[in-house]
GROMACS .gro file of C-alpha atoms in nm:
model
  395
    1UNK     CA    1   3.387   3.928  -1.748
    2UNK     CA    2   3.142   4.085  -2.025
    3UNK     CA    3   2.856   4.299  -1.943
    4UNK     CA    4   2.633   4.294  -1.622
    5UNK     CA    5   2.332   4.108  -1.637
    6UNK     CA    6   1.978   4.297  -1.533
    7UNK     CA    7   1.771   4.044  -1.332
    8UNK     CA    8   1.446   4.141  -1.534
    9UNK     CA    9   1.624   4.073  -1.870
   10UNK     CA   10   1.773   3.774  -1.738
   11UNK     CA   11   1.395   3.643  -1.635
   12UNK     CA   12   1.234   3.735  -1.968
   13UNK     CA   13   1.456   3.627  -2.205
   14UNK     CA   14   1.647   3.320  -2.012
   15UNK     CA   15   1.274   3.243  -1.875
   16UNK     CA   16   1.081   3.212  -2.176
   17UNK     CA   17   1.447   3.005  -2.350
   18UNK     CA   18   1.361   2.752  -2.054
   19UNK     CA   19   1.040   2.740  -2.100
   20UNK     CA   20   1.074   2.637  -2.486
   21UNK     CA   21   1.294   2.361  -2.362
   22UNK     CA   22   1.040   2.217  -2.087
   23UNK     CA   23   0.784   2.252  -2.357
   24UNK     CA   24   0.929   2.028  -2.573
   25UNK     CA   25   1.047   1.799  -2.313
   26UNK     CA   26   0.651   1.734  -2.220
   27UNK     CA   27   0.572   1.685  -2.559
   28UNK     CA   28   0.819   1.474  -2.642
   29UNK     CA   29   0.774   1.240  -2.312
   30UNK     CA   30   0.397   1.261  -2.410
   31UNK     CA   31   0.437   1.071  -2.680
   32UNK     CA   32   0.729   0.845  -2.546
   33UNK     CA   33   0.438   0.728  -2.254
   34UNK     CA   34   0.688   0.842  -2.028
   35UNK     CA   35   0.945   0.594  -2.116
   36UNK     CA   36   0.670   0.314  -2.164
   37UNK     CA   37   0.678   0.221  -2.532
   38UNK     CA   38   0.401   0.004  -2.570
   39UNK     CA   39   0.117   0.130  -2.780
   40UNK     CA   40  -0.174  -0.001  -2.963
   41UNK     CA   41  -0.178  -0.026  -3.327
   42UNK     CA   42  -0.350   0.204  -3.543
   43UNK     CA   43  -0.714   0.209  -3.623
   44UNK     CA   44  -0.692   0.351  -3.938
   45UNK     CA   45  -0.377   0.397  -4.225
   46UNK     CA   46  -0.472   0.776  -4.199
   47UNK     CA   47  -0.420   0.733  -3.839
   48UNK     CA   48  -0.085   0.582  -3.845
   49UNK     CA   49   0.055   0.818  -4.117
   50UNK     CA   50  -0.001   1.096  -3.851
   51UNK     CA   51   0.159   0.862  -3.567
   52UNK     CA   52   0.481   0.799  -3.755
   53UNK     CA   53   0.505   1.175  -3.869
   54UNK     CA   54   0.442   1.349  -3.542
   55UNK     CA   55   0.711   1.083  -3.391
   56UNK     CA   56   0.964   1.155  -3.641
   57UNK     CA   57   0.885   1.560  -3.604
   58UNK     CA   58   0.889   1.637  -3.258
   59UNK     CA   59   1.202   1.420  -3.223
   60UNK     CA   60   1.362   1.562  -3.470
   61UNK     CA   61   1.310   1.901  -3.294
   62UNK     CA   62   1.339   1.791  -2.924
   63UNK     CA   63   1.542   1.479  -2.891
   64UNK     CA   64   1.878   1.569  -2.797
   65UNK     CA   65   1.819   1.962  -2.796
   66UNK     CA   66   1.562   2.012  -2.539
   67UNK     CA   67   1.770   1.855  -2.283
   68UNK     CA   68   2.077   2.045  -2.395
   69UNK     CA   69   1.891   2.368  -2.356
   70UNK     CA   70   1.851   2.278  -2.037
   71UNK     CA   71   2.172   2.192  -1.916
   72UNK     CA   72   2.300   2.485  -2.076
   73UNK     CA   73   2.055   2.700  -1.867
   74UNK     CA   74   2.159   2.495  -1.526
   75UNK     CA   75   2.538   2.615  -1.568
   76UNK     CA   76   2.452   3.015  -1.641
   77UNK     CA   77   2.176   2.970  -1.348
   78UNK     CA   78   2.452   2.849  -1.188
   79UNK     CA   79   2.679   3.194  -1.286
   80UNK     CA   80   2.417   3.394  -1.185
   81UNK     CA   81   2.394   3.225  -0.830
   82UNK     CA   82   2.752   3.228  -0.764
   83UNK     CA   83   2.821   3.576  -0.864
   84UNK     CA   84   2.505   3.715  -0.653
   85UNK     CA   85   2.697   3.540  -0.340
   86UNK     CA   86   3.053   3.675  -0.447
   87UNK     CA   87   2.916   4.041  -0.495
   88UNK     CA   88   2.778   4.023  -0.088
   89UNK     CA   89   3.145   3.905  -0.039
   90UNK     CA   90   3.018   3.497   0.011
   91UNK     CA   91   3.124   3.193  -0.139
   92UNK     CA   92   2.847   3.008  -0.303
   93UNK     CA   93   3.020   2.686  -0.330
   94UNK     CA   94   2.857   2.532   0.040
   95UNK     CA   95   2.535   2.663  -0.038
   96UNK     CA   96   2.532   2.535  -0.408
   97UNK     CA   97   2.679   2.188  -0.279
   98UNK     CA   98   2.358   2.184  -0.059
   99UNK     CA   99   2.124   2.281  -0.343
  100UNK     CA  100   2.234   2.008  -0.525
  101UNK     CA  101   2.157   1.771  -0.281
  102UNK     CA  102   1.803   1.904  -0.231
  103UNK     CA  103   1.758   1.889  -0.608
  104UNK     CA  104   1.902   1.527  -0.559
  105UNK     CA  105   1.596   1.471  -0.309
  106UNK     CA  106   1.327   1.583  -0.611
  107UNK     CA  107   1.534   1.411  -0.833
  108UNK     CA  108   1.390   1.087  -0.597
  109UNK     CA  109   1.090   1.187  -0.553
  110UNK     CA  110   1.033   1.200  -0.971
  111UNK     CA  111   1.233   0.893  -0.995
  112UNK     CA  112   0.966   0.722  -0.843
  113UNK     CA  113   0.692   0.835  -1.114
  114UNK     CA  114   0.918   0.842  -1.447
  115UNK     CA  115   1.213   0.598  -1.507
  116UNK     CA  116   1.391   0.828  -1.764
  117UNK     CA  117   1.415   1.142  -1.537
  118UNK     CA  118   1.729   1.423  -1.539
  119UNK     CA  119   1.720   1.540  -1.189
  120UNK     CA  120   1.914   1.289  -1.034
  121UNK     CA  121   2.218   1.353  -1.316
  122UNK     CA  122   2.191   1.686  -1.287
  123UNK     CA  123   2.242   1.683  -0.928
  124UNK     CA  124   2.523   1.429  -0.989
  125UNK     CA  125   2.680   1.575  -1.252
  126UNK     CA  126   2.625   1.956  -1.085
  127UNK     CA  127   2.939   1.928  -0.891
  128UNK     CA  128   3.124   1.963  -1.181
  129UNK     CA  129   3.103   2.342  -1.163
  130UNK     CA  130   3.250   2.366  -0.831
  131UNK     CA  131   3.613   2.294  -0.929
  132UNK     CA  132   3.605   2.498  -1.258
  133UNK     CA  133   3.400   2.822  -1.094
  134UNK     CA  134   3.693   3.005  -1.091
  135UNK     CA  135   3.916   2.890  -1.365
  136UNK     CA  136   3.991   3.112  -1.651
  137UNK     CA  137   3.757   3.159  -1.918
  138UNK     CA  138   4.005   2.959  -2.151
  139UNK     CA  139   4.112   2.638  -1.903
  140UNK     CA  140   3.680   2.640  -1.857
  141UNK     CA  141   3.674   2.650  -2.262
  142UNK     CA  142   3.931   2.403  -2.352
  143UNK     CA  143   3.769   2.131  -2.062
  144UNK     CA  144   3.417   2.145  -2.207
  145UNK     CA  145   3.494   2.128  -2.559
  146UNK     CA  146   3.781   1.797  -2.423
  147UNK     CA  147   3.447   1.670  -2.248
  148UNK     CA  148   3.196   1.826  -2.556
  149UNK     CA  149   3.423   1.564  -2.786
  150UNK     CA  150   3.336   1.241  -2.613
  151UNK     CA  151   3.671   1.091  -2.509
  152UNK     CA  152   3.569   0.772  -2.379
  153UNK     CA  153   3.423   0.647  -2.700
  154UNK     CA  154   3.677   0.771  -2.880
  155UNK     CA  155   3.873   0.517  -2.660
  156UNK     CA  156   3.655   0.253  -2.714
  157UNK     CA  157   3.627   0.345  -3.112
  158UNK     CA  158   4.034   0.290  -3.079
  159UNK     CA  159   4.018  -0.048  -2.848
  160UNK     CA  160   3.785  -0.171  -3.085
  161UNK     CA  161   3.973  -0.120  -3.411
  162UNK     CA  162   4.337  -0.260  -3.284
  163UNK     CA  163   4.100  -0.552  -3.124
  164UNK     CA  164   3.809  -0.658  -3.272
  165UNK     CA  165   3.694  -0.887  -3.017
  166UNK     CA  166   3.670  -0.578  -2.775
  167UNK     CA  167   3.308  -0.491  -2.682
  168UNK     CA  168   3.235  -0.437  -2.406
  169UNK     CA  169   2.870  -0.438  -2.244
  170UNK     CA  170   2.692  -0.126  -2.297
  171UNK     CA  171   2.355  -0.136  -2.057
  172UNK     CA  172   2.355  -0.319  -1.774
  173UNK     CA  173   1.971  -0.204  -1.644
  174UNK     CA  174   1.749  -0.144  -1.959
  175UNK     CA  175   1.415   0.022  -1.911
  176UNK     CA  176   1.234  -0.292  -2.058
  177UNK     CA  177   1.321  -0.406  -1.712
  178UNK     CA  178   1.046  -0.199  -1.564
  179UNK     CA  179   0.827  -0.260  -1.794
  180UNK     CA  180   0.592  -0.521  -1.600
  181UNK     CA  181   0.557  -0.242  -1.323
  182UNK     CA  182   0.470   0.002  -1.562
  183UNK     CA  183   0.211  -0.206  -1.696
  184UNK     CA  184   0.060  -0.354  -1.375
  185UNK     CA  185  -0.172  -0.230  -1.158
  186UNK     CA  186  -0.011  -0.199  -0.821
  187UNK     CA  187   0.154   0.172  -0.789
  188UNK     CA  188   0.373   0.023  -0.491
  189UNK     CA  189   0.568  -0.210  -0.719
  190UNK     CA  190   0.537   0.067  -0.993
  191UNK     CA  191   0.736   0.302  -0.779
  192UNK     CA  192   1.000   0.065  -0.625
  193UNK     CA  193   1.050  -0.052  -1.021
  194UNK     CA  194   1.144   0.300  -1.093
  195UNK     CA  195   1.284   0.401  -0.791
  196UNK     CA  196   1.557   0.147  -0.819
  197UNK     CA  197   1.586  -0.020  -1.118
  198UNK     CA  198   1.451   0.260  -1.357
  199UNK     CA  199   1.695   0.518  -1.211
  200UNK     CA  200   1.965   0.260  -1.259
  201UNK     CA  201   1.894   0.170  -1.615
  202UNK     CA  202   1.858   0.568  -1.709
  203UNK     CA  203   2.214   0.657  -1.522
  204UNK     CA  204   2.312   0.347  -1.711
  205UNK     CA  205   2.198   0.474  -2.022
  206UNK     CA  206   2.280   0.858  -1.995
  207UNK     CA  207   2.700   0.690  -1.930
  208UNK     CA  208   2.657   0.457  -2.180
  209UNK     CA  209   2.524   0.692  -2.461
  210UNK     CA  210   2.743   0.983  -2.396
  211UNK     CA  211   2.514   1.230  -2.164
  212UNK     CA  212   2.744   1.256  -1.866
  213UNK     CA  213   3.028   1.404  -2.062
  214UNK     CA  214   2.778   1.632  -2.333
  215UNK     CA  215   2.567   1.741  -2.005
  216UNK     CA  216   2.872   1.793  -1.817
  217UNK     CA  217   3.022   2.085  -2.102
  218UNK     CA  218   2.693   2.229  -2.170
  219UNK     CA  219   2.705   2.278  -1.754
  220UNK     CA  220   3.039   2.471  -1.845
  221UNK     CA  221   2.948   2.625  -2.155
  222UNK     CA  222   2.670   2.803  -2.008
  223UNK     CA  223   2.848   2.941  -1.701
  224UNK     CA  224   3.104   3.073  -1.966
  225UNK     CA  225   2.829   3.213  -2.148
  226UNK     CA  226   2.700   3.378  -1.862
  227UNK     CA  227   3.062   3.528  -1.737
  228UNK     CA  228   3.104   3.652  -2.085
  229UNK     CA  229   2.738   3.803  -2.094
  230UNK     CA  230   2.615   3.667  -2.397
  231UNK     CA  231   2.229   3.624  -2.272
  232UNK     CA  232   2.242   4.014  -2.182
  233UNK     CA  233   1.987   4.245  -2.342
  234UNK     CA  234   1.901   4.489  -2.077
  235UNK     CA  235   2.137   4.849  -2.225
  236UNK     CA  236   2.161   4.953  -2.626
  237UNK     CA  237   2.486   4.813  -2.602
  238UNK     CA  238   2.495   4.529  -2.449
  239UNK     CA  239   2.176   4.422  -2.684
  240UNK     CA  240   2.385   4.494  -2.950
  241UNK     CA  241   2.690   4.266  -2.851
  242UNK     CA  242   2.455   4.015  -2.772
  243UNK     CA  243   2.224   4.002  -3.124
  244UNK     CA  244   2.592   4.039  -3.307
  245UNK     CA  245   2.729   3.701  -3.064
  246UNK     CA  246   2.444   3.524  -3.142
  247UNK     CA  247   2.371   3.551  -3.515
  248UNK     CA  248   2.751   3.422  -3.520
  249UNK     CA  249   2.633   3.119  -3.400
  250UNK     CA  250   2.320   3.122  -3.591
  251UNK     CA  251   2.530   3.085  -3.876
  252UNK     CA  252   2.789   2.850  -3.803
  253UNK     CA  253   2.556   2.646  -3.637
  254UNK     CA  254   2.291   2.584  -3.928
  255UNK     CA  255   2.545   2.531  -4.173
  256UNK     CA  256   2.736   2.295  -3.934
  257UNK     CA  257   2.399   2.094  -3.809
  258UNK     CA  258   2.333   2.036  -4.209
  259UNK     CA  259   2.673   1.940  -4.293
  260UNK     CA  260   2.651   1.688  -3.943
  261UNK     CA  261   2.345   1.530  -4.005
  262UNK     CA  262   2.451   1.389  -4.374
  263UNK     CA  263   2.794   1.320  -4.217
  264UNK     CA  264   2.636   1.094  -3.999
  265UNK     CA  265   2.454   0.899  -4.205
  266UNK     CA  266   2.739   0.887  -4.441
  267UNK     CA  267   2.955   0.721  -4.170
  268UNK     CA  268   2.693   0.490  -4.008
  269UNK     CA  269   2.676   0.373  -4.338
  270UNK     CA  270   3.025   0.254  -4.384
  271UNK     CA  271   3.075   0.043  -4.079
  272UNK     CA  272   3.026  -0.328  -4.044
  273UNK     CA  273   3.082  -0.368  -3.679
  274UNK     CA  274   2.758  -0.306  -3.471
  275UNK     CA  275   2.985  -0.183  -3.161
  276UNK     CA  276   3.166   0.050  -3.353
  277UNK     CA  277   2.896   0.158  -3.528
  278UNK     CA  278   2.689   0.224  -3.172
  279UNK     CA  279   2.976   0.414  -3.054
  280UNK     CA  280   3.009   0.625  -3.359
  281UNK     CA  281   2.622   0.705  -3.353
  282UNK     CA  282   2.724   0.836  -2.970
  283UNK     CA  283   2.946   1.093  -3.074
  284UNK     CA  284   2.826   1.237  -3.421
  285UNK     CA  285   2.473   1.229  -3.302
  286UNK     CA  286   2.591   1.398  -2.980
  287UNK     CA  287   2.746   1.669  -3.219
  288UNK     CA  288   2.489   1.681  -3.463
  289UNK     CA  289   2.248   1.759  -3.152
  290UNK     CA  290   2.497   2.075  -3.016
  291UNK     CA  291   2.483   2.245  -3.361
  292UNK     CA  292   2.084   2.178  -3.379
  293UNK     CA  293   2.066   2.327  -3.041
  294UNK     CA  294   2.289   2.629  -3.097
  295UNK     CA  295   2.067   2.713  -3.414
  296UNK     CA  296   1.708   2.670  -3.216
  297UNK     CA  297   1.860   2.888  -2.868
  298UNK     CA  298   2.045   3.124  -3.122
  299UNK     CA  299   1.731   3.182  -3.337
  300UNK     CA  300   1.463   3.192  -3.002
  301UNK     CA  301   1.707   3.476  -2.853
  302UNK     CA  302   1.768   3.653  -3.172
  303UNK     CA  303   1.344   3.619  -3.244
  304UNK     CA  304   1.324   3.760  -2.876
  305UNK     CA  305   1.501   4.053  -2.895
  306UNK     CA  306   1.378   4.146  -3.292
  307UNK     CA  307   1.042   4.164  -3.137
  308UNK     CA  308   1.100   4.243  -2.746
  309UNK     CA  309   0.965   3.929  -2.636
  310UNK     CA  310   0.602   3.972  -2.760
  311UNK     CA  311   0.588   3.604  -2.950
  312UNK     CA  312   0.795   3.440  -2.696
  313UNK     CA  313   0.735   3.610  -2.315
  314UNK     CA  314   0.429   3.385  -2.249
  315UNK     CA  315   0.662   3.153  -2.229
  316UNK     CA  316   0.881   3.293  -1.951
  317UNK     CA  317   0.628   3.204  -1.642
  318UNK     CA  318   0.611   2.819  -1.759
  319UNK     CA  319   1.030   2.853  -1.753
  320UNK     CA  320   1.027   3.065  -1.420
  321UNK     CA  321   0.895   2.738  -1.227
  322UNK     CA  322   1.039   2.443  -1.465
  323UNK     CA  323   1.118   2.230  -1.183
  324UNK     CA  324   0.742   2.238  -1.083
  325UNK     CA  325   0.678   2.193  -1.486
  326UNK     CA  326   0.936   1.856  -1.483
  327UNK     CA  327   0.828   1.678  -1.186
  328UNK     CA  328   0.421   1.769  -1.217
  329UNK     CA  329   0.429   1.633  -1.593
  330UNK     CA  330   0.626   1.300  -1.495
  331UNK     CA  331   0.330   1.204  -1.141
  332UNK     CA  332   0.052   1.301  -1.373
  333UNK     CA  333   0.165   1.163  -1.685
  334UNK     CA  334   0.277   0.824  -1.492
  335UNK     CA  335  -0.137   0.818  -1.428
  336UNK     CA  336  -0.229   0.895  -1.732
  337UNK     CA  337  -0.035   0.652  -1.927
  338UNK     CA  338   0.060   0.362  -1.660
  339UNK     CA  339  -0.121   0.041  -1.575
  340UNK     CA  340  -0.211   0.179  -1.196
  341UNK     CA  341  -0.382   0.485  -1.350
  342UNK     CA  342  -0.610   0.496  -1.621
  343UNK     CA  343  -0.323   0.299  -1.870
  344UNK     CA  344  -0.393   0.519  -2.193
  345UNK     CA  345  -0.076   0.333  -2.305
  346UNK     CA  346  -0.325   0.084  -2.420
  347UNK     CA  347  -0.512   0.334  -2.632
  348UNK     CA  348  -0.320   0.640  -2.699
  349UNK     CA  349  -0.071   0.627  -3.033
  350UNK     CA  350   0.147   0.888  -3.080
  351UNK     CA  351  -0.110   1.106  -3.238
  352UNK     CA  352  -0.346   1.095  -2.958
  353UNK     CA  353  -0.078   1.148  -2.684
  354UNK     CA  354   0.100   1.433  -2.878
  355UNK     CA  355  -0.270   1.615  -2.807
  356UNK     CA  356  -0.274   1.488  -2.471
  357UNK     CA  357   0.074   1.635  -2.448
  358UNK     CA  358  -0.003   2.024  -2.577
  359UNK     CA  359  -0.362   1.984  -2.349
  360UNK     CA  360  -0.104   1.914  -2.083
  361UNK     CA  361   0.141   2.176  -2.195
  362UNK     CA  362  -0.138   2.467  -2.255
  363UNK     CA  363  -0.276   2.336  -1.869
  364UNK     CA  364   0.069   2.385  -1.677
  365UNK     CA  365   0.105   2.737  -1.909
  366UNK     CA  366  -0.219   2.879  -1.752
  367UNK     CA  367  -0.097   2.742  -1.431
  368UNK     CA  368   0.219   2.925  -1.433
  369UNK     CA  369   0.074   3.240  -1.507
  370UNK     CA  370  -0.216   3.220  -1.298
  371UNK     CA  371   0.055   3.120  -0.982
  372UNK     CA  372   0.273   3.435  -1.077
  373UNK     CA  373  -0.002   3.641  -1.040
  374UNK     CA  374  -0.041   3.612  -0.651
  375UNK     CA  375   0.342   3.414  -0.588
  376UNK     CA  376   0.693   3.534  -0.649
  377UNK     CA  377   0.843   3.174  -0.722
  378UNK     CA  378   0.727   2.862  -0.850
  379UNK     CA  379   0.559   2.590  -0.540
  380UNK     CA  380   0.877   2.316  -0.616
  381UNK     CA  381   1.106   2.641  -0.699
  382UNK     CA  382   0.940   2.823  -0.322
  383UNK     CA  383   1.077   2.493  -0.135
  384UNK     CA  384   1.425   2.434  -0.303
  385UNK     CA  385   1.475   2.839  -0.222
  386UNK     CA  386   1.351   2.852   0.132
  387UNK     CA  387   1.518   2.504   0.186
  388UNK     CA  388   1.855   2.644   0.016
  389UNK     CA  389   1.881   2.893   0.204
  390UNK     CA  390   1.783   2.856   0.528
  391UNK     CA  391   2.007   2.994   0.809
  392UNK     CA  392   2.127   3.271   0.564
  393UNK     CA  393   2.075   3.636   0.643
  394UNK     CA  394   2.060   3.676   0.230
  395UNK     CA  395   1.756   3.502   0.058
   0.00000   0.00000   0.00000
């Protein structure tokens, strides 16, 4: 089952891993306007060099990884969780199956400020864990690298070859369909829009383009890499096991991500039809994204532990309460950038909203360590808890 995990190594490291991800993930919807792409052009040529390099850098970073840090994260919280309950003799499955549905109810409650939001998947998706808790490390393995290889479009990549009329419709609710809400200036209809119809287009979106099955593995991968004790730092030894798991990864995964990315392009280049060609991008870019994020979580750990958290642990407060983080950057941001608020959409290009972004960023970081000071767990992260586990002898 690999080595036992010390809580305060778990926060530090883990902590500070999470908050890296949410960092990026504010950033990155910073500049997005919060799913509202509609910005003003350029003053100057200056001005839109930076726009269209900031864009292409902080996706090329974030898009695709920060997520996937996250999900990976949810499944070893998950490990930690159940094995807590299973050590005082319990069964954490109940109790988990009710967390989910509370994070289901902030998953709502976000919803209604940012049509692109994870919550609502994650809660979804989160019951995934509950059959597989107490599989063997191997059945666990082979599943999330079955689900990790995106078997539906392979299916359609095959349907579509032996018949080249099939082609089927991929998106059903787009996010342009919320776009008049976002716009306007009634926050009502701005929060039914989203509430509905966003949520629907960005379920629609996360099947369509391959997240329910990659989110659904990293779920698995990371309870496997918490059973197996690969985030463990806190003895000589297990450090040691640890730094030696992780620089594997570090380099099979930067070779692999390099190799991936010109892969990619080599393939997208060779096909004619625009289906098969949107399916293709799902899985290789979906792959391309795992090795990326293997190489930035391998290198942050490895970093971590070289120096004993002195670059990284400010991080580890913003990470303790990223629920807080993730729903307080999607109401505020929704002002910020939205026609009901003060609709910088209209103003802001990508340069001026990735500085919005790290004011934002650098805002909720003094928050979180000014609330750790006097609280033990974030205000969101306090609720969920309390709410979790209410009726229980054990909180």
């Amino acid at each position: 089952m690999g080595t036992p995990i010390q809580k305060k190594e778990r926060i530090l490291a883990v902590d500070a891993l999470r908050g890296f991800a949410v960092m990026g993930i504010v950033l990155l919807h910073n500049i997005e306007h919060f799913n509202f792409y509609s910005f003003p052009p350029p003053a100057t040529g200056l001005l839109g060099w930076f726009d269209t390099h900031i864009w292409d850098t902080l996706f090329f970073l974030f898009s695709g990884k920060a997520y996937a840090i996250f999900a990976l994260l949810f499944g070893f919280t998950f490990y930690l969780q159940s094995r807590s309950s299973e050590k005082r003799g319990e069964d954490f499955k109940n109790r988990y199956m009710w967390r989910l549905l509370l994070l289901l109810g902030f998953g709502f409650i976000n919803a209604s400020f940012f049509p692109g939001e994870i919550l609502v998947l994650y809660a979804i998706l989160g019951f995934v864990l509950v059959p597989v808790r107490h599989w063997s490390n191997k059945a666990v393995f082979i599943l999330a690298l079955f689900l990790m290889l995106q078997p539906l479009e392979w299916v359609k990549v095959i349907c579509a070859v032996v018949n080249p009329e099939f082609a089927p419709k991929q998106m059903i609710y787009s996010l342009g369909d919320v776009y008049p809400q976002l716009g306007g200036t009634s926050w009502w209809e701005m929060v039914k829009a989203n509430f509905v119809t966003g949520q629907l287009a960005s379920l629609n979106w996360a099947w369509c383009y391959g997240r329910v099955f990659q989110t659904s593995s990293l779920f698995m991968f990371g309870m496997l890499l918490g059973r197996m004790g690969y985030f463990s730092a806190s003895a000589p030894e297990s450090l040691s096991r640890s730094r030696s798991f992780w620089r594997r990864v570090l380099y099979v995964s930067i070779p692999s991500a390099f190799v991936m990315y010109f892969v990619k392009e080599f393939v997208f280049s060779q096909i004619d039809s625009k289906f098969i060609l949107e399916t293709m991008k799902t899985i290789l870019n979906s792959w391309y994204n795992l090795f990326f994020m293997l190489t930035l979580v391998s290198a942050f750990l490895l970093l971590y532990w070289a120096n004993n958290g002195k670059v990284q642990r400010w991080l580890a407060p913003y990470g303790q309460m990223s629920l807080t983080d993730y729903v307080m950057q999607s109401v505020i941001g929704s002002f910020l950038y939205f026609g009901y608020g003060l609709a910088l959409h209209k103003v802001c290009g990508n340069t001026y909203s990735f500085l919005i972004g790290c004011v934002f960023f650098l805002a909720q970081l003094a928050f979180a360590h000014w609330w750790f000071r006097h609280y033990r767990r974030g205000p969101l992260e306090t609720i969920w808890h309390k709410l979790t586990w209410m009726g229980s002898r054990n909180k």
